[in-house]
Structure formats: C-alpha cells, structure tokens
Amino acid sequence: RGLRDHQLVKHGTTYEVAKDAVKASSTQVIPYVRPATFGLDETGDAVPARRVAAERAARACAERTALDRGLRAAHNGQLTILRALVAEGWDPKQVVDKHGSNPLLWA
C-alpha cells in the first residue's frame, strides 16, 4: 500500500498505474552485492570498510554542522567578539546557518 500511495501522491499516477508499479516491484529480483570488506584510509592503508564509511560520515556531519565564528559568538551571546568581528569587516547579514538564519536572528 505504501508504494501505491507514493505513486499516487508524489508522481500523480492513476490508481491502475500505481497498482501495476506495485505488482512489478514485488516480482523483481534484486541482486545482492556484498560490500567491500576493506577500504583505504587517508594514508592509503587498508582498513575495514565500515570504519572508512563511519569516518567519512563523521567528517560530513561535522562540516554540515560547523558554525561560522560569528554565528557561534551570537549563539553564545558573546557581544564583544561580535563587535570585534564587525570591526574587522565581517558582515552578519551575509552569513547564514543551515536553516538560513543569520546572526541577527540568533542574538
């Protein structure tokens, strides 16, 4: 039922087409491909692939959640640091977080 509803809502298909898509997907054979056992770390050494994937995911998460120093200062209420940044030429209207909020909204 979930795939049928998805076909109807997201793709705007008719009920019959959605039903056919469900039937076709339930009879498909999906080949299993064993994941690689080893990968290479930054130095080129062989390490377990799960470790490489976990480290990459951690780095990507850190990059997504890293805050600009002005955003961090606004978040922590550090007015003196914000004043110093503005004096250096930092523009609080040009910096946004991952949700589109600027430091003026954070302060």
Short mmCIF file of C-alpha atoms in Angstrom, two decimals:
data_model
loop_
_atom_site.label_atom_id
_atom_site.label_comp_id
_atom_site.label_asym_id
_atom_site.label_seq_id
_atom_site.Cartn_x
_atom_site.Cartn_y
_atom_site.Cartn_z
CA ARG A 1 0.00 0.00 0.00
CA GLY A 2 2.86 2.42 0.75
CA LEU A 3 4.34 2.23 -2.74
CA ARG A 4 0.91 2.62 -4.29
CA ASP A 5 0.21 5.73 -2.20
CA HIS A 6 3.65 7.09 -3.09
CA GLN A 7 2.95 6.61 -6.80
CA LEU A 8 -0.43 8.32 -6.47
CA VAL A 9 0.69 11.29 -4.39
CA LYS A 10 4.25 12.02 -5.49
CA HIS A 11 4.03 11.03 -9.14
CA GLY A 12 0.35 11.78 -9.78
CA THR A 13 -0.25 8.45 -11.48
CA THR A 14 -3.64 6.82 -11.78
CA TYR A 15 -4.72 4.09 -9.39
CA GLU A 16 -4.26 1.43 -12.07
CA VAL A 17 -0.74 2.58 -12.98
CA ALA A 18 0.21 2.75 -9.30
CA LYS A 19 -1.16 -0.75 -8.76
CA ASP A 20 0.84 -2.05 -11.74
CA ALA A 21 4.00 -0.43 -10.34
CA VAL A 22 3.45 -2.22 -7.04
CA LYS A 23 2.91 -5.53 -8.79
CA ALA A 24 6.05 -5.07 -10.93
CA SER A 25 8.19 -4.15 -7.94
CA SER A 26 7.05 -7.11 -5.88
CA THR A 27 8.12 -9.58 -8.56
CA GLN A 28 11.56 -8.08 -9.22
CA VAL A 29 14.69 -9.91 -8.21
CA ILE A 30 17.19 -7.60 -6.58
CA PRO A 31 20.74 -8.93 -6.77
CA TYR A 32 22.76 -8.85 -3.57
CA VAL A 33 26.22 -7.39 -3.93
CA ARG A 34 28.49 -7.99 -0.98
CA PRO A 35 30.04 -4.75 0.23
CA ALA A 36 33.78 -4.37 0.09
CA THR A 37 35.48 -5.76 3.16
CA PHE A 38 38.34 -3.29 3.14
CA GLY A 39 38.78 0.28 2.09
CA LEU A 40 41.63 2.77 2.15
CA ASP A 41 42.06 5.46 4.76
CA GLU A 42 43.63 8.89 4.16
CA THR A 43 47.15 7.43 4.23
CA GLY A 44 46.31 4.65 1.76
CA ASP A 45 46.39 1.85 4.34
CA ALA A 46 43.81 -0.93 4.13
CA VAL A 47 41.21 -0.70 6.90
CA PRO A 48 37.74 -2.23 7.39
CA ALA A 49 35.27 -0.59 5.01
CA ARG A 50 32.82 0.14 7.84
CA ARG A 51 35.46 2.23 9.57
CA VAL A 52 36.17 4.23 6.41
CA ALA A 53 32.44 4.83 5.88
CA ALA A 54 31.95 5.85 9.52
CA GLU A 55 34.86 8.29 9.39
CA ARG A 56 33.58 9.85 6.15
CA ALA A 57 30.09 10.20 7.63
CA ALA A 58 31.52 11.83 10.77
CA ARG A 59 33.52 14.33 8.70
CA ALA A 60 30.48 15.16 6.55
CA CYS A 61 28.36 15.68 9.66
CA ALA A 62 30.98 17.95 11.21
CA GLU A 63 31.16 20.02 8.01
CA ARG A 64 27.37 20.39 7.87
CA THR A 65 27.07 21.42 11.49
CA ALA A 66 30.17 23.65 11.68
CA LEU A 67 29.24 27.22 12.52
CA ASP A 68 30.80 30.41 11.31
CA ARG A 69 32.68 32.11 14.15
CA GLY A 70 30.16 34.97 14.15
CA LEU A 71 27.23 32.55 14.38
CA ARG A 72 28.96 30.76 17.23
CA ALA A 73 29.56 34.07 19.05
CA ALA A 74 25.91 35.11 18.54
CA HIS A 75 24.75 31.72 19.77
CA ASN A 76 26.85 32.08 22.92
CA GLY A 77 25.88 35.74 23.45
CA GLN A 78 29.47 36.99 23.11
CA LEU A 79 28.82 40.60 22.19
CA THR A 80 32.46 41.72 22.44
CA ILE A 81 33.53 39.09 19.90
CA LEU A 82 30.69 40.12 17.58
CA ARG A 83 31.75 43.77 17.80
CA ALA A 84 35.35 42.82 17.03
CA LEU A 85 34.26 40.74 14.03
CA VAL A 86 32.17 43.61 12.64
CA ALA A 87 35.12 45.97 13.15
CA GLU A 88 37.26 43.56 11.05
CA GLY A 89 34.72 43.77 8.24
CA TRP A 90 32.58 40.73 8.99
CA ASP A 91 29.02 41.24 7.70
CA PRO A 92 26.37 39.48 9.82
CA LYS A 93 23.83 39.82 7.01
CA GLN A 94 25.91 37.66 4.67
CA VAL A 95 26.35 34.64 6.97
CA VAL A 96 23.60 32.06 7.47
CA ASP A 97 23.32 28.72 9.21
CA LYS A 98 21.98 25.54 7.61
CA HIS A 99 18.41 26.79 8.19
CA GLY A 100 19.01 30.20 6.60
CA SER A 101 19.09 32.15 9.87
CA ASN A 102 21.66 34.92 10.22
CA PRO A 103 23.41 36.01 13.47
CA LEU A 104 20.97 38.89 13.93
CA LEU A 105 18.22 36.34 14.42
CA TRP A 106 20.38 34.33 16.83
CA ALA A 107 21.38 37.24 19.06
#
